[in-house]
CSV table of C-alpha atoms (C1' of nucleotides) in Angstrom, one decimal:
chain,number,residue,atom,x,y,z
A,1,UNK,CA,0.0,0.0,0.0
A,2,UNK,CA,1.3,3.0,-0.9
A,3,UNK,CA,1.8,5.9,1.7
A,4,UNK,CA,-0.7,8.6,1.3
A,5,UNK,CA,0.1,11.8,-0.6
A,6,UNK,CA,-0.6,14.2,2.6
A,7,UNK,CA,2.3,12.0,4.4
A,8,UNK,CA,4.4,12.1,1.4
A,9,UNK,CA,4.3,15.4,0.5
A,10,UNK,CA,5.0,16.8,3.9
A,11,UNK,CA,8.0,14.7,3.9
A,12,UNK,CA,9.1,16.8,0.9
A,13,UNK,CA,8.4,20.0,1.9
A,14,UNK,CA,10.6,19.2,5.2
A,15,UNK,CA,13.3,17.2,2.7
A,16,UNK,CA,13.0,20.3,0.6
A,17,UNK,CA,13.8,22.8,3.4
A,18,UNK,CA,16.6,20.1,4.9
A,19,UNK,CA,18.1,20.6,1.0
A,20,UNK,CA,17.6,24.1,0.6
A,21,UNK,CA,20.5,24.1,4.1
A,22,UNK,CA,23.2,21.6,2.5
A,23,UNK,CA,23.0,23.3,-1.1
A,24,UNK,CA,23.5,26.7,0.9
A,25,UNK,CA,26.1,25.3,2.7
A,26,UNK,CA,27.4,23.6,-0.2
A,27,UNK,CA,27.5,27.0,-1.8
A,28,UNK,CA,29.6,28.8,0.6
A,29,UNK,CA,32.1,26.5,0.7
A,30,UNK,CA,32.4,26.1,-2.7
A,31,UNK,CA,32.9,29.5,-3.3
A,32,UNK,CA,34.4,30.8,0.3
A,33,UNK,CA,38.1,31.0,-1.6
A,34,UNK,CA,35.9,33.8,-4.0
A,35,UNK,CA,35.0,36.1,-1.2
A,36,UNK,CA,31.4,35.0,-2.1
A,37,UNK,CA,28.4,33.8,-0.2
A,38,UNK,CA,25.5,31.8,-1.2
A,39,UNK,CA,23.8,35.0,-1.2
A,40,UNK,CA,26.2,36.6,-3.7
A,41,UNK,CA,26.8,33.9,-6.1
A,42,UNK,CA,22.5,34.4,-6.3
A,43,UNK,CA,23.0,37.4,-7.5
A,44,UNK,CA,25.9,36.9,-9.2
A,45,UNK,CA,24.1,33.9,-11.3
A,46,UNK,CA,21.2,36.3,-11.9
A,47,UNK,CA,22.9,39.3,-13.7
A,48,UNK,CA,25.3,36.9,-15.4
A,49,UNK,CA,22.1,35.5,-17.3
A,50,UNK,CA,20.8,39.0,-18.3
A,51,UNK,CA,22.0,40.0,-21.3
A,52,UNK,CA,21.7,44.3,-20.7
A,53,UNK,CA,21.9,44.0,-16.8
A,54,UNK,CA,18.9,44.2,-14.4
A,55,UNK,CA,17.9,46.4,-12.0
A,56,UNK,CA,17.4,46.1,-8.2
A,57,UNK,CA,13.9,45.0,-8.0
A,58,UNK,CA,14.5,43.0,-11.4
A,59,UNK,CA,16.8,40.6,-9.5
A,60,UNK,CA,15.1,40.3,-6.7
A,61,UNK,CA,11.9,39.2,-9.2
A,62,UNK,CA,14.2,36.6,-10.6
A,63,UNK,CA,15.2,35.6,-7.0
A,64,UNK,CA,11.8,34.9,-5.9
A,65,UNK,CA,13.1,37.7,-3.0
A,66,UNK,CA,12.4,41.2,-1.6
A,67,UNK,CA,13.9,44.2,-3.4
A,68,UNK,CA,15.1,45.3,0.2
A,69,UNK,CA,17.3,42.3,0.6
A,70,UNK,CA,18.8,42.4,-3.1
A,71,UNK,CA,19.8,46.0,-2.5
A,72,UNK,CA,21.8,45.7,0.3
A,73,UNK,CA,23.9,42.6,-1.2
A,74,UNK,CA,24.6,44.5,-4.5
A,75,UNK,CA,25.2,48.0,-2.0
A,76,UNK,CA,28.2,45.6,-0.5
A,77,UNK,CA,29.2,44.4,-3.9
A,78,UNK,CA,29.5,47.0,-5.7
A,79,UNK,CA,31.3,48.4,-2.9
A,80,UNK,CA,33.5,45.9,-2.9
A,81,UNK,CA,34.1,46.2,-7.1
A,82,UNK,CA,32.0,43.1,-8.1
A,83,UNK,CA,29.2,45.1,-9.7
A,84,UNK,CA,28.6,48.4,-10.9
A,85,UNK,CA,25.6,50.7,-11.5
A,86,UNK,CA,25.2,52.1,-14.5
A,87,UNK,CA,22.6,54.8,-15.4
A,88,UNK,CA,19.0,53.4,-16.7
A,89,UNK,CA,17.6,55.3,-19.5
A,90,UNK,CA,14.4,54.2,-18.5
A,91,UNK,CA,14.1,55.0,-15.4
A,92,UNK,CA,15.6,58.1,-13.7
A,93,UNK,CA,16.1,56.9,-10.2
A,94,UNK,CA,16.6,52.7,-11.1
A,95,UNK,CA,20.0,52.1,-11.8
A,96,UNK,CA,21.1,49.2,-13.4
A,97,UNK,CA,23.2,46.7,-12.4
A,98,UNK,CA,26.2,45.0,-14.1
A,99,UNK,CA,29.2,42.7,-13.8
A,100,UNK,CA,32.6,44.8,-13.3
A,101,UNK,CA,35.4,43.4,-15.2
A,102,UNK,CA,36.8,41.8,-11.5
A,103,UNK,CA,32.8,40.2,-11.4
A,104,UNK,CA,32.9,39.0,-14.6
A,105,UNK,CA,36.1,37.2,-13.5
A,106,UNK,CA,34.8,35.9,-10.6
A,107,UNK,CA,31.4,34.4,-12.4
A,108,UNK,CA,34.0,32.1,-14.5
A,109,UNK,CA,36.0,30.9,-11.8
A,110,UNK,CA,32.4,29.9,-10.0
A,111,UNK,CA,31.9,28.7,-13.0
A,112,UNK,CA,35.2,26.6,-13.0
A,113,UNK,CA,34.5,25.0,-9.9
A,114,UNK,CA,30.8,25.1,-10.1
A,115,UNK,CA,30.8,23.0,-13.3
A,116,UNK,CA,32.3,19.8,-12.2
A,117,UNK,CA,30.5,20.1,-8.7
A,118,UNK,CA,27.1,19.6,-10.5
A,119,UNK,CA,28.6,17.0,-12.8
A,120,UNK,CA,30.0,15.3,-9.9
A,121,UNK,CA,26.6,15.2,-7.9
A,122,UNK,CA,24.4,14.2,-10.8
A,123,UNK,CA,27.0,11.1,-11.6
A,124,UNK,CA,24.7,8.2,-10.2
A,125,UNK,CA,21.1,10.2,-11.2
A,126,UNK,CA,19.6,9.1,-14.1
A,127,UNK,CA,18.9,12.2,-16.5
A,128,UNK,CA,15.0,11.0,-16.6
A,129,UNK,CA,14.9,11.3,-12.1
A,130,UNK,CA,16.2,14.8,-12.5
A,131,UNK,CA,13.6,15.9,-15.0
A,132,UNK,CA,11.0,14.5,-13.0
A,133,UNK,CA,12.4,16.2,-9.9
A,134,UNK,CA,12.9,20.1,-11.6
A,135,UNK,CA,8.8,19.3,-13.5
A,136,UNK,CA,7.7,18.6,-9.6
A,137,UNK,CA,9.7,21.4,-7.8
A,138,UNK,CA,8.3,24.1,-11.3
A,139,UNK,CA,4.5,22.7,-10.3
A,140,UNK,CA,5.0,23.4,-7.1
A,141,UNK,CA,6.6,27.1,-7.4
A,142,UNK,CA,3.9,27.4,-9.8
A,143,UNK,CA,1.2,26.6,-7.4
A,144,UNK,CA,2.7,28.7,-4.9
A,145,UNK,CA,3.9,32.0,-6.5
B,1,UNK,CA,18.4,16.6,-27.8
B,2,UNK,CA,18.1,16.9,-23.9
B,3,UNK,CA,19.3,19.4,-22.0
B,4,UNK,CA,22.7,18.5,-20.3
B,5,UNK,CA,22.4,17.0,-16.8
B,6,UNK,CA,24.7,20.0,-15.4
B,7,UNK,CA,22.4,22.2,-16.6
B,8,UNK,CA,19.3,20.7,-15.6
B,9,UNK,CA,20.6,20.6,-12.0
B,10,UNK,CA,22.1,23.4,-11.7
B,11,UNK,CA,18.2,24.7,-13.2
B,12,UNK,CA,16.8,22.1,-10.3
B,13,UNK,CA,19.3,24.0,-7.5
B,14,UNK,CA,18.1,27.2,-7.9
B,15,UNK,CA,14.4,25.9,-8.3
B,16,UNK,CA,15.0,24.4,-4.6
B,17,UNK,CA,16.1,27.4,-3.4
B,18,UNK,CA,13.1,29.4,-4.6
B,19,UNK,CA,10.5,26.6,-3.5
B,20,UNK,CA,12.3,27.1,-0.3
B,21,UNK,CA,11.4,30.4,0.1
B,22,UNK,CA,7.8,29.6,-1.1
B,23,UNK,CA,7.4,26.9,1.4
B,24,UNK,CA,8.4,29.6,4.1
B,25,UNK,CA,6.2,32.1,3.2
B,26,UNK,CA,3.4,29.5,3.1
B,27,UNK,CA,4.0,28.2,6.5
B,28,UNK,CA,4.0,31.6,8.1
B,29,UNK,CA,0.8,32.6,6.7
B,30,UNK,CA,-0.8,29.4,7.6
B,31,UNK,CA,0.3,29.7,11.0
B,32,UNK,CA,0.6,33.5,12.0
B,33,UNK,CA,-3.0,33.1,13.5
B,34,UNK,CA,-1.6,30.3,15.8
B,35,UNK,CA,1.2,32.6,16.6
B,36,UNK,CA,3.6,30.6,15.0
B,37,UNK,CA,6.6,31.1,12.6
B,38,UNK,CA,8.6,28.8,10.3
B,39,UNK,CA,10.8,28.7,12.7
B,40,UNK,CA,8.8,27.0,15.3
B,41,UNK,CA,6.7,25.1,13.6
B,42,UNK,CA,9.6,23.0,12.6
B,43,UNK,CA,11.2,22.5,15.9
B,44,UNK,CA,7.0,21.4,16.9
B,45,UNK,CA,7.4,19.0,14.2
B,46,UNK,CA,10.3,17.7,14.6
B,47,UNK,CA,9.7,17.1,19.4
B,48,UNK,CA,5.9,15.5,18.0
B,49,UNK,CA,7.3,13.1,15.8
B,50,UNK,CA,9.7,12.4,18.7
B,51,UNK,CA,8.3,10.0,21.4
B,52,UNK,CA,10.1,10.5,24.5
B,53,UNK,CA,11.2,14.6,23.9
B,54,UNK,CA,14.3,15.3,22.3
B,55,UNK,CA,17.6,17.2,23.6
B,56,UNK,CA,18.2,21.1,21.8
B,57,UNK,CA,21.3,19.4,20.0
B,58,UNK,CA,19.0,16.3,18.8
B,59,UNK,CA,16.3,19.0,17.3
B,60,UNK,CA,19.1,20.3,15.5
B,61,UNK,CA,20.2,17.0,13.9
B,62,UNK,CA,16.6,16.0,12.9
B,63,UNK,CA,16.3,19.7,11.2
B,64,UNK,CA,20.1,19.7,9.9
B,65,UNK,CA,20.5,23.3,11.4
B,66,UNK,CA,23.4,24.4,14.1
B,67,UNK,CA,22.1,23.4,17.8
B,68,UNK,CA,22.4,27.8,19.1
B,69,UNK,CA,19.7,28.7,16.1
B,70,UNK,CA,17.6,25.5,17.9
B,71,UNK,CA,18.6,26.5,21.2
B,72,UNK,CA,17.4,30.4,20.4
B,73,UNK,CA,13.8,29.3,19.3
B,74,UNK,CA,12.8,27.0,22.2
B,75,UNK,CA,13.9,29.4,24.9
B,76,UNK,CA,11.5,31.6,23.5
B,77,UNK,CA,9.0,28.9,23.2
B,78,UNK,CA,9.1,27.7,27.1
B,79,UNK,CA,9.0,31.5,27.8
B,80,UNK,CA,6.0,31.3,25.8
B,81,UNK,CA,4.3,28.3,27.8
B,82,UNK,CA,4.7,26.2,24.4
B,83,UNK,CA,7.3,23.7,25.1
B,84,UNK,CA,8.6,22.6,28.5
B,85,UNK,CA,11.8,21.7,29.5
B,86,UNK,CA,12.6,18.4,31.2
B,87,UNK,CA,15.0,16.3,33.5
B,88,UNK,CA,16.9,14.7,31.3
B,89,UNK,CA,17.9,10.7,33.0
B,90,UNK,CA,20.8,10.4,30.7
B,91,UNK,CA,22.2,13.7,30.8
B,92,UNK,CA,22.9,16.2,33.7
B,93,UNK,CA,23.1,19.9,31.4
B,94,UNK,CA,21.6,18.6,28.2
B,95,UNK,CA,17.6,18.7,29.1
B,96,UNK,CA,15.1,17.2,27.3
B,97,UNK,CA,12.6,19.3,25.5
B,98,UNK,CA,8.5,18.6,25.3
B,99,UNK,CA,5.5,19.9,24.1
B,100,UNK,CA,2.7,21.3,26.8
B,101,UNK,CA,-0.4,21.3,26.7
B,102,UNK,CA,-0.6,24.4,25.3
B,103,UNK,CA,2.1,23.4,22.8
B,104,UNK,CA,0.0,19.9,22.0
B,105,UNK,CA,-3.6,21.9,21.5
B,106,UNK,CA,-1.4,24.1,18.9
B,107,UNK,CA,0.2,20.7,17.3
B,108,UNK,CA,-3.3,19.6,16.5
B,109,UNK,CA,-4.7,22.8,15.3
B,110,UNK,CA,-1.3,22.9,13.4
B,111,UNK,CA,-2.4,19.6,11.7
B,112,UNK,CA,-6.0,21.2,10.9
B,113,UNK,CA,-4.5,23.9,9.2
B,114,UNK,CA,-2.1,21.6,7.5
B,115,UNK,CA,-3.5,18.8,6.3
B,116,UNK,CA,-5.9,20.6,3.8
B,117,UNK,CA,-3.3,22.1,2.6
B,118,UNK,CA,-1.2,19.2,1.8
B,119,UNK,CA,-3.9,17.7,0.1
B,120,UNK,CA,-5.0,21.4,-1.8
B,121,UNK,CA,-1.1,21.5,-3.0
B,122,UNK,CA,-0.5,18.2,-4.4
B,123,UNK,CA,-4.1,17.6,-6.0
B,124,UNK,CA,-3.2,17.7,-9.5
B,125,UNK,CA,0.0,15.6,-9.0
B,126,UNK,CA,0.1,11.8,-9.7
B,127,UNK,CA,1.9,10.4,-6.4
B,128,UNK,CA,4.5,8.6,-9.0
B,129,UNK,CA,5.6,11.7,-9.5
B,130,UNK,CA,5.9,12.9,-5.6
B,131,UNK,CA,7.5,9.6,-4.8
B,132,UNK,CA,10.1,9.8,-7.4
B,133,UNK,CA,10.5,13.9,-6.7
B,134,UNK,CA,11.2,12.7,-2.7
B,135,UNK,CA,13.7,9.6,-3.4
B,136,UNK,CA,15.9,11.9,-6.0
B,137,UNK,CA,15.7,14.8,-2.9
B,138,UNK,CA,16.9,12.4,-0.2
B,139,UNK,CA,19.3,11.0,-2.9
B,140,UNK,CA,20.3,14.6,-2.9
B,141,UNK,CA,20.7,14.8,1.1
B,142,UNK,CA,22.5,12.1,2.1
B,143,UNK,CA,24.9,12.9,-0.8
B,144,UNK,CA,25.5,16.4,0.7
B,145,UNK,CA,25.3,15.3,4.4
C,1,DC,C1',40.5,5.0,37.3
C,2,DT,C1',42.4,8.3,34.4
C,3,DT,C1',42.6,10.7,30.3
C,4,DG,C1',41.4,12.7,25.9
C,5,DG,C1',38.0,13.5,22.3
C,6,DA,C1',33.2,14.5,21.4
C,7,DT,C1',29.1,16.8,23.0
C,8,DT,C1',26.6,20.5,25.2
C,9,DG,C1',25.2,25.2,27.0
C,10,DG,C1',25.9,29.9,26.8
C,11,DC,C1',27.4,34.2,24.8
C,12,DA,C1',28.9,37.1,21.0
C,13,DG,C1',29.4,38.7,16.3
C,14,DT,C1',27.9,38.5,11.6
C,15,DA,C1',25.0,37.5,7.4
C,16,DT,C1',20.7,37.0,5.3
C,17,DG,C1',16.0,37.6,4.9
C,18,DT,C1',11.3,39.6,6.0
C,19,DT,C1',7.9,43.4,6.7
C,20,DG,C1',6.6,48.3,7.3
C,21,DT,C1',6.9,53.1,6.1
C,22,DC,C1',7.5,57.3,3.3
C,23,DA,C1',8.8,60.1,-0.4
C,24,DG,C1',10.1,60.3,-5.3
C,25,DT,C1',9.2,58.3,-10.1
C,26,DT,C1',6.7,56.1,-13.8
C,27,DG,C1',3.1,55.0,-16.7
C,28,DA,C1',-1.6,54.5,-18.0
C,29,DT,C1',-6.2,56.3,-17.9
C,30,DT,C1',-9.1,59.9,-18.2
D,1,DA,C1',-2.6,67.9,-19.1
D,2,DA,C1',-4.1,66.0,-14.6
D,3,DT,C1',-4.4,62.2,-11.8
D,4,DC,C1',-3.8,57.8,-9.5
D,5,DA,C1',-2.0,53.3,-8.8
D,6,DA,C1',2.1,50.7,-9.1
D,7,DC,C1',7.1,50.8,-8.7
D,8,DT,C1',11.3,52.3,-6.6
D,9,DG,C1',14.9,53.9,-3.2
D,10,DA,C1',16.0,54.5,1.5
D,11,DC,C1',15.8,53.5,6.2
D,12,DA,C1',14.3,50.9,10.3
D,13,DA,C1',12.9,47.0,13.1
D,14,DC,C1',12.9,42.3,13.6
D,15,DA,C1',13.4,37.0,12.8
D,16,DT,C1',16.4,33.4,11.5
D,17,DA,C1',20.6,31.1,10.9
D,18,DC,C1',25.6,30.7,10.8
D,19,DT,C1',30.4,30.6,13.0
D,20,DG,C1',33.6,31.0,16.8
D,21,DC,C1',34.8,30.5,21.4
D,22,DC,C1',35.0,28.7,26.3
D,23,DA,C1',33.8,25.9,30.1
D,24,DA,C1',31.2,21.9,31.8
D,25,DT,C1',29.8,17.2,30.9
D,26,DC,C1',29.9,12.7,28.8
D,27,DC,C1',31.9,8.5,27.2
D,28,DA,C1',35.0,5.3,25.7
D,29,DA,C1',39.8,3.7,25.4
D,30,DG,C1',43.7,2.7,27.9
DNA sequence: CTTGGATTGGCAGTATGTTGTCAGTTGATT
DNA sequence: AATCAACTGACAACATACTGCCAATCCAAG
């Protein structure tokens, strides 16, 4: 008999939330020796997919986060020379952000050492488990967004 | 073609890390009438699917988060008259930790709340496809653990 | 029985995220 | 052109979680 769906899908939100942990912590480590953190590499990953930059709120719209929390990340990183603002011509007051020539050097080594840890983790998963997996987690974000 | 495995986990990563989020926000507005917070209703979970009470340090390995964020939420929730702490037999600093009353009469309005909606969220999904999503998330766990 | 490594409680510091609020900007509707 | 709702920046308060550190406790090996 199988176990009932209410069962079985609390046991994946709590899985899901025990995950959400080790991939953060995974993250930081794997990307400590870049002066990043999970939260940088977030944003990092999100203006490296833009093509003409994004601005604060766009981020945090592709993060699935607040616009408050984005902004004082990018306030620290573009302090720090990782991203720069550039002046929006369509908007007067929301900048744009962008990659400096250091962040764009620092998205490729995450890249580097990102690459072969998803390669490495995925080794025993069949290609058809993962698609099933990413279809159920999409449903769900769908559902709840 | 399909899309490469690295791809398609590093797509599934980031799709955990927003249903994460989702999940959150969810359980906060489903409890915030029972004066509740993510935070708490996980260490709840986790001391009622205990029998005999569990130890601050043992909540923490069930939840897979450091024992002083554990140890932070049930001070507040003795202070609060939801969980009590207890003589522990078998150690003489590490106490065991227990639901009240109070805290039991919340657990089972808990599981009124949440039951529905488990049962709302995963409607429209076959229970293959929530097995198979929870075996390639555990897979994912015990990898990273 | 002693000793040394692991566990635990407690405290501090830091990072990340949320919500709320207010004023300035934008864009669409009238 | 005026207006109003939505978006944005900036600041504040708060919740959650991490690490590091030190002293007390526990447990197993010798």
């Amino acid at each position: 008999m199988h176990t009932s769906k209410r069962v079985l899908f609390l046991d994946l939100v709590l899985s899901v939330l025990r995950l959400n942990g080790l991939l953060i912590a995974e993250g930081d480590v794997m990307t400590e020796e870049l002066n990043l953190t999970h939260a940088r590499w977030k944003v990092i990953g999100a203006i490296a997919l833009s093509n003409n930059g994004l601005t604060v709120p766009g981020i945090a719209r592709v993060l699935g986060q607040s616009r408050q929390a984005v902004q004082r990340i990018t306030d620290v990183m573009v302090h720090d020379g990782v991203l720069e603002y550039q002046k929006n011509p369509n908007h007067k007051r929301s900048v744009l952000v962008l990659l400096s020539e250091n962040g764009k050097e620092i998205y490729n080594t995450l890249r580097e050492v990102q690459d072969p840890w998803a390669i490495d983790a995925t080794e025993d998963i069949p290609i058809e488990e993962l698609e099933t997996g990413l279809r159920l987690v999409r449903r769900l974000i769908k559902k709840f967004n």
